[in-house]
Amino acid sequence: MGQTYSQTRRPDPRIRDAIWAALGDAKSVVNVGAGTGSYEPPQTLLAVEPSVVMIAQRPPELAPAAVSTAERIPLPDKSVDAALAALTIHHWANLEASLAEIRRVARRVVIFTWDIDVSRTFWLIDYIPAILELDERIAVPIDRLAELLRTSDIRTVPVPHDCTDGFMGAFWRRPESYLDPSVRAGISTFPRLDQSVVRAGLEMLLQEIQSGRWAERHRNLLDLEELDLGYRLVVADLD
């Protein structure tokens, strides 16, 4: 998992601008669950990432990376202005402990995640329902996250039709992209599913693309420049 991230998960500049704007005037940042460094701002002091596969793909000009988890951030108390967590909290083993650790080291947190109540309507789930079954097990409900952080600052991040970051919803207007194994390898959901189920769903998708049925069923999407698929920024100033 994650071996193609540096090729398929290139940060989209429009999403980057929204994330960096949410960081406000932070002069120091810790990037928690940093992966290959997508959306990491230049003022980042430290990246925290448990996967050496991900760390190996980080560009050399980015901040140094500690092989650790969100539950163990190797920084002193209140040592950074902000903590960033981009498309990572669904991987955390203990959300409450991780947020407590972020609260210890940072004064603000910006979390880029998704609202499953919106994403459950994504058309790809019609072909592979197991995606939703997995998401329902791992997704952190936005209301719960906002309650834990004691914030009401929740910002919608629409996905551009030509999004360069190949996360799950990125190809909502480019269905053929999901047929590419390298694209799927960059989406953490796919390796975790029964591959026979994935193949069956993708075969159905291929048939509908070739027949024109996909375009007919989703013609309302074809002229849209961006779409709300549930991606959200949750922003909180911490105690």
PDB file of C-alpha atoms in Angstrom:
ATOM      1  CA  MET A   1       0.000   0.000   0.000  1.00  0.00           C
ATOM      2  CA  GLY A   2       1.216   3.499  -0.831  1.00  0.00           C
ATOM      3  CA  GLN A   3       4.065   2.639  -3.185  1.00  0.00           C
ATOM      4  CA  THR A   4       2.660   4.818  -6.008  1.00  0.00           C
ATOM      5  CA  TYR A   5       1.719   7.826  -3.874  1.00  0.00           C
ATOM      6  CA  SER A   6       4.459  10.071  -5.249  1.00  0.00           C
ATOM      7  CA  GLN A   7       3.086   9.542  -8.774  1.00  0.00           C
ATOM      8  CA  THR A   8      -0.669   9.429  -8.186  1.00  0.00           C
ATOM      9  CA  ARG A   9      -1.135  11.624  -5.108  1.00  0.00           C
ATOM     10  CA  ARG A  10       0.283  14.922  -6.328  1.00  0.00           C
ATOM     11  CA  PRO A  11      -1.190  17.822  -4.323  1.00  0.00           C
ATOM     12  CA  ASP A  12      -3.848  19.815  -6.129  1.00  0.00           C
ATOM     13  CA  PRO A  13      -3.054  23.557  -5.958  1.00  0.00           C
ATOM     14  CA  ARG A  14      -6.686  24.540  -5.304  1.00  0.00           C
ATOM     15  CA  ILE A  15      -6.986  22.165  -2.387  1.00  0.00           C
ATOM     16  CA  ARG A  16      -3.538  23.218  -1.180  1.00  0.00           C
ATOM     17  CA  ASP A  17      -4.621  26.865  -1.132  1.00  0.00           C
ATOM     18  CA  ALA A  18      -7.699  26.006   0.960  1.00  0.00           C
ATOM     19  CA  ILE A  19      -5.619  24.016   3.457  1.00  0.00           C
ATOM     20  CA  TRP A  20      -2.907  26.642   3.760  1.00  0.00           C
ATOM     21  CA  ALA A  21      -5.516  29.366   4.214  1.00  0.00           C
ATOM     22  CA  ALA A  22      -6.982  27.378   7.105  1.00  0.00           C
ATOM     23  CA  LEU A  23      -3.554  27.353   8.783  1.00  0.00           C
ATOM     24  CA  GLY A  24      -3.878  31.121   9.069  1.00  0.00           C
ATOM     25  CA  ASP A  25      -0.773  32.951  10.226  1.00  0.00           C
ATOM     26  CA  ALA A  26       0.898  29.862  11.698  1.00  0.00           C
ATOM     27  CA  LYS A  27       4.667  30.259  11.531  1.00  0.00           C
ATOM     28  CA  SER A  28       5.414  26.690  12.610  1.00  0.00           C
ATOM     29  CA  VAL A  29       3.566  23.477  11.692  1.00  0.00           C
ATOM     30  CA  VAL A  30       3.765  19.768  12.464  1.00  0.00           C
ATOM     31  CA  ASN A  31       2.365  17.559   9.706  1.00  0.00           C
ATOM     32  CA  VAL A  32       0.787  14.532  11.409  1.00  0.00           C
ATOM     33  CA  GLY A  33       0.268  11.430   9.283  1.00  0.00           C
ATOM     34  CA  ALA A  34       2.280  13.271   6.676  1.00  0.00           C
ATOM     35  CA  GLY A  35       2.602  10.521   4.077  1.00  0.00           C
ATOM     36  CA  THR A  36       4.705  11.685   1.148  1.00  0.00           C
ATOM     37  CA  GLY A  37       4.280  15.343   2.086  1.00  0.00           C
ATOM     38  CA  SER A  38       1.209  16.410   0.142  1.00  0.00           C
ATOM     39  CA  TYR A  39      -0.049  19.816   1.262  1.00  0.00           C
ATOM     40  CA  GLU A  40       2.871  20.263   3.634  1.00  0.00           C
ATOM     41  CA  PRO A  41       3.465  24.018   3.999  1.00  0.00           C
ATOM     42  CA  PRO A  42       6.966  25.502   3.897  1.00  0.00           C
ATOM     43  CA  GLN A  43       6.810  26.464   7.579  1.00  0.00           C
ATOM     44  CA  THR A  44       6.613  22.806   8.616  1.00  0.00           C
ATOM     45  CA  LEU A  45       9.169  21.951  11.304  1.00  0.00           C
ATOM     46  CA  LEU A  46       8.497  18.213  11.497  1.00  0.00           C
ATOM     47  CA  ALA A  47       6.526  15.527   9.702  1.00  0.00           C
ATOM     48  CA  VAL A  48       5.208  12.555  11.676  1.00  0.00           C
ATOM     49  CA  GLU A  49       4.638   9.372   9.661  1.00  0.00           C
ATOM     50  CA  PRO A  50       4.749   5.689  10.689  1.00  0.00           C
ATOM     51  CA  SER A  51       5.322   4.273   7.180  1.00  0.00           C
ATOM     52  CA  VAL A  52       8.884   4.089   5.883  1.00  0.00           C
ATOM     53  CA  VAL A  53       7.405   3.439   2.422  1.00  0.00           C
ATOM     54  CA  MET A  54       5.789   6.874   2.546  1.00  0.00           C
ATOM     55  CA  ILE A  55       8.810   8.598   4.058  1.00  0.00           C
ATOM     56  CA  ALA A  56      11.046   7.218   1.313  1.00  0.00           C
ATOM     57  CA  GLN A  57       8.904   9.040  -1.260  1.00  0.00           C
ATOM     58  CA  ARG A  58       9.127  12.444   0.428  1.00  0.00           C
ATOM     59  CA  PRO A  59      10.987  15.071  -1.628  1.00  0.00           C
ATOM     60  CA  PRO A  60      14.314  15.966  -0.015  1.00  0.00           C
ATOM     61  CA  GLU A  61      13.435  19.644   0.360  1.00  0.00           C
ATOM     62  CA  LEU A  62      10.569  18.914   2.776  1.00  0.00           C
ATOM     63  CA  ALA A  63      10.779  18.945   6.563  1.00  0.00           C
ATOM     64  CA  PRO A  64      12.510  16.080   8.382  1.00  0.00           C
ATOM     65  CA  ALA A  65      10.243  13.135   9.161  1.00  0.00           C
ATOM     66  CA  ALA A  66       9.958  11.195  12.395  1.00  0.00           C
ATOM     67  CA  VAL A  67       8.938   7.542  12.161  1.00  0.00           C
ATOM     68  CA  SER A  68       6.124   7.777  14.670  1.00  0.00           C
ATOM     69  CA  THR A  69       2.352   7.978  15.026  1.00  0.00           C
ATOM     70  CA  ALA A  70      -0.153  10.672  15.921  1.00  0.00           C
ATOM     71  CA  GLU A  71      -0.233   9.266  19.452  1.00  0.00           C
ATOM     72  CA  ARG A  72       3.479   9.996  19.932  1.00  0.00           C
ATOM     73  CA  ILE A  73       4.549  13.327  18.467  1.00  0.00           C
ATOM     74  CA  PRO A  74       8.197  13.983  19.393  1.00  0.00           C
ATOM     75  CA  LEU A  75       7.797  17.686  20.191  1.00  0.00           C
ATOM     76  CA  PRO A  76       7.610  19.686  23.438  1.00  0.00           C
ATOM     77  CA  ASP A  77       4.329  21.085  24.767  1.00  0.00           C
ATOM     78  CA  LYS A  78       2.845  23.944  22.710  1.00  0.00           C
ATOM     79  CA  SER A  79       5.929  24.040  20.504  1.00  0.00           C
ATOM     80  CA  VAL A  80       4.164  24.671  17.167  1.00  0.00           C
ATOM     81  CA  ASP A  81       1.508  27.088  16.049  1.00  0.00           C
ATOM     82  CA  ALA A  82      -0.490  24.491  14.120  1.00  0.00           C
ATOM     83  CA  ALA A  83      -0.883  20.802  13.418  1.00  0.00           C
ATOM     84  CA  LEU A  84      -1.987  19.605   9.987  1.00  0.00           C
ATOM     85  CA  ALA A  85      -3.578  16.206   9.353  1.00  0.00           C
ATOM     86  CA  ALA A  86      -4.495  15.611   5.703  1.00  0.00           C
ATOM     87  CA  LEU A  87      -6.569  12.554   4.730  1.00  0.00           C
ATOM     88  CA  THR A  88      -5.098  10.534   7.560  1.00  0.00           C
ATOM     89  CA  ILE A  89      -7.361  10.378  10.627  1.00  0.00           C
ATOM     90  CA  HIS A  90      -9.228   7.321   9.320  1.00  0.00           C
ATOM     91  CA  HIS A  91      -5.931   5.428   9.656  1.00  0.00           C
ATOM     92  CA  TRP A  92      -5.325   6.382  13.296  1.00  0.00           C
ATOM     93  CA  ALA A  93      -5.623   3.597  15.840  1.00  0.00           C
ATOM     94  CA  ASN A  94      -6.810   5.835  18.676  1.00  0.00           C
ATOM     95  CA  LEU A  95      -8.453   9.076  17.597  1.00  0.00           C
ATOM     96  CA  GLU A  96      -8.967  10.493  21.098  1.00  0.00           C
ATOM     97  CA  ALA A  97      -5.365   9.850  22.152  1.00  0.00           C
ATOM     98  CA  SER A  98      -4.069  11.320  18.896  1.00  0.00           C
ATOM     99  CA  LEU A  99      -6.138  14.486  19.256  1.00  0.00           C
ATOM    100  CA  ALA A 100      -4.971  14.816  22.857  1.00  0.00           C
ATOM    101  CA  GLU A 101      -1.370  14.637  21.651  1.00  0.00           C
ATOM    102  CA  ILE A 102      -2.043  17.263  18.983  1.00  0.00           C
ATOM    103  CA  ARG A 103      -3.665  19.454  21.630  1.00  0.00           C
ATOM    104  CA  ARG A 104      -0.493  19.051  23.709  1.00  0.00           C
ATOM    105  CA  VAL A 105       1.936  20.243  21.027  1.00  0.00           C
ATOM    106  CA  ALA A 106      -0.097  22.712  18.918  1.00  0.00           C
ATOM    107  CA  ARG A 107      -2.254  25.801  19.288  1.00  0.00           C
ATOM    108  CA  ARG A 108      -4.416  25.130  16.220  1.00  0.00           C
ATOM    109  CA  VAL A 109      -5.339  22.044  14.227  1.00  0.00           C
ATOM    110  CA  VAL A 110      -6.426  21.745  10.606  1.00  0.00           C
ATOM    111  CA  ILE A 111      -7.845  18.368   9.601  1.00  0.00           C
ATOM    112  CA  PHE A 112      -8.612  17.518   5.983  1.00  0.00           C
ATOM    113  CA  THR A 113     -11.040  14.597   5.930  1.00  0.00           C
ATOM    114  CA  TRP A 114     -14.393  13.588   4.483  1.00  0.00           C
ATOM    115  CA  ASP A 115     -18.038  13.514   5.550  1.00  0.00           C
ATOM    116  CA  ILE A 116     -19.356  10.011   4.995  1.00  0.00           C
ATOM    117  CA  ASP A 117     -22.951  11.280   4.994  1.00  0.00           C
ATOM    118  CA  VAL A 118     -22.114  13.053   1.728  1.00  0.00           C
ATOM    119  CA  SER A 119     -19.602  10.618   0.229  1.00  0.00           C
ATOM    120  CA  ARG A 120     -21.991   7.660   0.525  1.00  0.00           C
ATOM    121  CA  THR A 121     -23.807   9.024  -2.564  1.00  0.00           C
ATOM    122  CA  PHE A 122     -20.695   8.802  -4.783  1.00  0.00           C
ATOM    123  CA  TRP A 123     -21.502   6.889  -7.985  1.00  0.00           C
ATOM    124  CA  LEU A 124     -18.469   4.555  -7.700  1.00  0.00           C
ATOM    125  CA  ILE A 125     -20.171   2.846  -4.749  1.00  0.00           C
ATOM    126  CA  ASP A 126     -22.902   1.636  -7.145  1.00  0.00           C
ATOM    127  CA  TYR A 127     -20.243  -0.548  -8.784  1.00  0.00           C
ATOM    128  CA  ILE A 128     -18.289  -1.510  -5.659  1.00  0.00           C
ATOM    129  CA  PRO A 129     -20.576  -1.344  -2.583  1.00  0.00           C
ATOM    130  CA  ALA A 130     -17.748  -2.736  -0.457  1.00  0.00           C
ATOM    131  CA  ILE A 131     -16.185   0.739  -0.566  1.00  0.00           C
ATOM    132  CA  LEU A 132     -19.017   2.096   1.543  1.00  0.00           C
ATOM    133  CA  GLU A 133     -18.946  -0.913   3.850  1.00  0.00           C
ATOM    134  CA  LEU A 134     -15.279  -0.215   4.600  1.00  0.00           C
ATOM    135  CA  ASP A 135     -15.779   3.544   4.891  1.00  0.00           C
ATOM    136  CA  GLU A 136     -18.548   3.058   7.421  1.00  0.00           C
ATOM    137  CA  ARG A 137     -16.085   1.148   9.612  1.00  0.00           C
ATOM    138  CA  ILE A 138     -13.190   3.597   9.406  1.00  0.00           C
ATOM    139  CA  ALA A 139     -14.630   7.050   8.737  1.00  0.00           C
ATOM    140  CA  VAL A 140     -14.745   9.595  11.549  1.00  0.00           C
ATOM    141  CA  PRO A 141     -18.133  11.348  11.491  1.00  0.00           C
ATOM    142  CA  ILE A 142     -17.722  15.091  11.079  1.00  0.00           C
ATOM    143  CA  ASP A 143     -20.053  15.804  13.998  1.00  0.00           C
ATOM    144  CA  ARG A 144     -17.962  13.619  16.297  1.00  0.00           C
ATOM    145  CA  LEU A 145     -14.733  15.243  15.169  1.00  0.00           C
ATOM    146  CA  ALA A 146     -16.170  18.729  15.665  1.00  0.00           C
ATOM    147  CA  GLU A 147     -17.405  17.749  19.125  1.00  0.00           C
ATOM    148  CA  LEU A 148     -14.023  16.343  20.165  1.00  0.00           C
ATOM    149  CA  LEU A 149     -12.290  19.517  18.982  1.00  0.00           C
ATOM    150  CA  ARG A 150     -15.020  21.809  20.302  1.00  0.00           C
ATOM    151  CA  THR A 151     -15.292  23.656  16.991  1.00  0.00           C
ATOM    152  CA  SER A 152     -17.956  24.684  14.500  1.00  0.00           C
ATOM    153  CA  ASP A 153     -15.456  25.759  11.828  1.00  0.00           C
ATOM    154  CA  ILE A 154     -16.134  23.187   9.084  1.00  0.00           C
ATOM    155  CA  ARG A 155     -15.261  24.183   5.514  1.00  0.00           C
ATOM    156  CA  THR A 156     -16.347  22.489   2.310  1.00  0.00           C
ATOM    157  CA  VAL A 157     -13.538  21.562  -0.099  1.00  0.00           C
ATOM    158  CA  PRO A 158     -15.019  20.912  -3.557  1.00  0.00           C
ATOM    159  CA  VAL A 159     -13.124  18.520  -5.818  1.00  0.00           C
ATOM    160  CA  PRO A 160     -12.094  19.986  -9.200  1.00  0.00           C
ATOM    161  CA  HIS A 161     -12.921  17.889 -12.266  1.00  0.00           C
ATOM    162  CA  ASP A 162      -9.211  17.740 -13.130  1.00  0.00           C
ATOM    163  CA  CYS A 163      -7.941  17.188  -9.588  1.00  0.00           C
ATOM    164  CA  THR A 164      -4.275  16.190  -9.574  1.00  0.00           C
ATOM    165  CA  ASP A 165      -4.444  14.449  -6.207  1.00  0.00           C
ATOM    166  CA  GLY A 166      -5.668  10.921  -6.898  1.00  0.00           C
ATOM    167  CA  PHE A 167      -7.673  10.278  -3.726  1.00  0.00           C
ATOM    168  CA  MET A 168     -10.907   8.283  -3.861  1.00  0.00           C
ATOM    169  CA  GLY A 169     -13.205  11.014  -5.171  1.00  0.00           C
ATOM    170  CA  ALA A 170     -10.726  12.728  -7.484  1.00  0.00           C
ATOM    171  CA  PHE A 171     -11.911  11.038 -10.678  1.00  0.00           C
ATOM    172  CA  TRP A 172     -15.644  11.727 -10.372  1.00  0.00           C
ATOM    173  CA  ARG A 173     -15.709  13.012 -13.990  1.00  0.00           C
ATOM    174  CA  ARG A 174     -13.002  10.624 -15.280  1.00  0.00           C
ATOM    175  CA  PRO A 175     -14.391   7.142 -14.583  1.00  0.00           C
ATOM    176  CA  GLU A 176     -11.827   5.370 -16.752  1.00  0.00           C
ATOM    177  CA  SER A 177      -9.125   6.365 -14.263  1.00  0.00           C
ATOM    178  CA  TYR A 178     -10.413   3.837 -11.719  1.00  0.00           C
ATOM    179  CA  LEU A 179      -9.539   1.073 -14.187  1.00  0.00           C
ATOM    180  CA  ASP A 180      -5.823   1.940 -13.859  1.00  0.00           C
ATOM    181  CA  PRO A 181      -4.101  -0.311 -11.267  1.00  0.00           C
ATOM    182  CA  SER A 182      -1.558   2.398 -10.418  1.00  0.00           C
ATOM    183  CA  VAL A 183      -4.369   4.834  -9.616  1.00  0.00           C
ATOM    184  CA  ARG A 184      -6.065   2.281  -7.368  1.00  0.00           C
ATOM    185  CA  ALA A 185      -2.752   1.522  -5.646  1.00  0.00           C
ATOM    186  CA  GLY A 186      -2.640   5.164  -4.564  1.00  0.00           C
ATOM    187  CA  ILE A 187      -6.063   4.940  -2.883  1.00  0.00           C
ATOM    188  CA  SER A 188      -5.782   3.168   0.449  1.00  0.00           C
ATOM    189  CA  THR A 189      -9.292   1.716   0.252  1.00  0.00           C
ATOM    190  CA  PHE A 190      -8.703  -0.523  -2.761  1.00  0.00           C
ATOM    191  CA  PRO A 191      -5.899  -2.762  -1.387  1.00  0.00           C
ATOM    192  CA  ARG A 192      -8.050  -3.427   1.677  1.00  0.00           C
ATOM    193  CA  LEU A 193     -10.982  -4.849  -0.297  1.00  0.00           C
ATOM    194  CA  ASP A 194     -11.622  -8.349  -1.644  1.00  0.00           C
ATOM    195  CA  GLN A 195      -9.971  -8.049  -5.054  1.00  0.00           C
ATOM    196  CA  SER A 196     -12.498 -10.363  -6.712  1.00  0.00           C
ATOM    197  CA  VAL A 197     -15.214  -7.911  -5.662  1.00  0.00           C
ATOM    198  CA  VAL A 198     -13.165  -4.997  -7.005  1.00  0.00           C
ATOM    199  CA  ARG A 199     -12.581  -6.753 -10.339  1.00  0.00           C
ATOM    200  CA  ALA A 200     -16.270  -7.546 -10.763  1.00  0.00           C
ATOM    201  CA  GLY A 201     -17.258  -3.951 -10.081  1.00  0.00           C
ATOM    202  CA  LEU A 202     -14.628  -2.557 -12.412  1.00  0.00           C
ATOM    203  CA  GLU A 203     -15.706  -4.928 -15.174  1.00  0.00           C
ATOM    204  CA  MET A 204     -19.220  -3.553 -14.869  1.00  0.00           C
ATOM    205  CA  LEU A 205     -17.857  -0.017 -14.932  1.00  0.00           C
ATOM    206  CA  LEU A 206     -15.772  -0.746 -18.041  1.00  0.00           C
ATOM    207  CA  GLN A 207     -18.810  -2.135 -19.835  1.00  0.00           C
ATOM    208  CA  GLU A 208     -20.865   0.935 -18.997  1.00  0.00           C
ATOM    209  CA  ILE A 209     -18.105   3.307 -20.086  1.00  0.00           C
ATOM    210  CA  GLN A 210     -17.735   1.492 -23.414  1.00  0.00           C
ATOM    211  CA  SER A 211     -21.490   1.355 -24.019  1.00  0.00           C
ATOM    212  CA  GLY A 212     -21.992   5.010 -23.141  1.00  0.00           C
ATOM    213  CA  ARG A 213     -24.316   4.094 -20.289  1.00  0.00           C
ATOM    214  CA  TRP A 214     -22.067   5.701 -17.662  1.00  0.00           C
ATOM    215  CA  ALA A 215     -22.125   9.028 -19.508  1.00  0.00           C
ATOM    216  CA  GLU A 216     -25.884   8.792 -19.943  1.00  0.00           C
ATOM    217  CA  ARG A 217     -26.492   7.983 -16.280  1.00  0.00           C
ATOM    218  CA  HIS A 218     -24.194  10.768 -15.097  1.00  0.00           C
ATOM    219  CA  ARG A 219     -24.652  13.393 -17.783  1.00  0.00           C
ATOM    220  CA  ASN A 220     -25.413  15.937 -15.047  1.00  0.00           C
ATOM    221  CA  LEU A 221     -21.750  15.715 -13.985  1.00  0.00           C
ATOM    222  CA  LEU A 222     -20.134  16.207 -17.360  1.00  0.00           C
ATOM    223  CA  ASP A 223     -20.333  20.000 -17.465  1.00  0.00           C
ATOM    224  CA  LEU A 224     -19.464  20.614 -13.813  1.00  0.00           C
ATOM    225  CA  GLU A 225     -16.124  22.169 -12.976  1.00  0.00           C
ATOM    226  CA  GLU A 226     -16.161  20.968  -9.355  1.00  0.00           C
ATOM    227  CA  LEU A 227     -18.266  18.788  -7.085  1.00  0.00           C
ATOM    228  CA  ASP A 228     -18.925  18.490  -3.359  1.00  0.00           C
ATOM    229  CA  LEU A 229     -18.083  14.881  -2.519  1.00  0.00           C
ATOM    230  CA  GLY A 230     -17.953  15.453   1.211  1.00  0.00           C
ATOM    231  CA  TYR A 231     -14.342  16.560   1.615  1.00  0.00           C
ATOM    232  CA  ARG A 232     -14.065  18.919   4.567  1.00  0.00           C
ATOM    233  CA  LEU A 233     -11.611  21.019   6.520  1.00  0.00           C
ATOM    234  CA  VAL A 234     -12.214  20.951  10.268  1.00  0.00           C
ATOM    235  CA  VAL A 235     -10.382  23.826  11.924  1.00  0.00           C
ATOM    236  CA  ALA A 236     -10.001  24.382  15.659  1.00  0.00           C
ATOM    237  CA  ASP A 237      -8.063  26.694  17.927  1.00  0.00           C
ATOM    238  CA  LEU A 238      -6.883  24.564  20.835  1.00  0.00           C
ATOM    239  CA  ASP A 239      -6.649  25.258  24.551  1.00  0.00           C
TER     240      ASP A 239
END
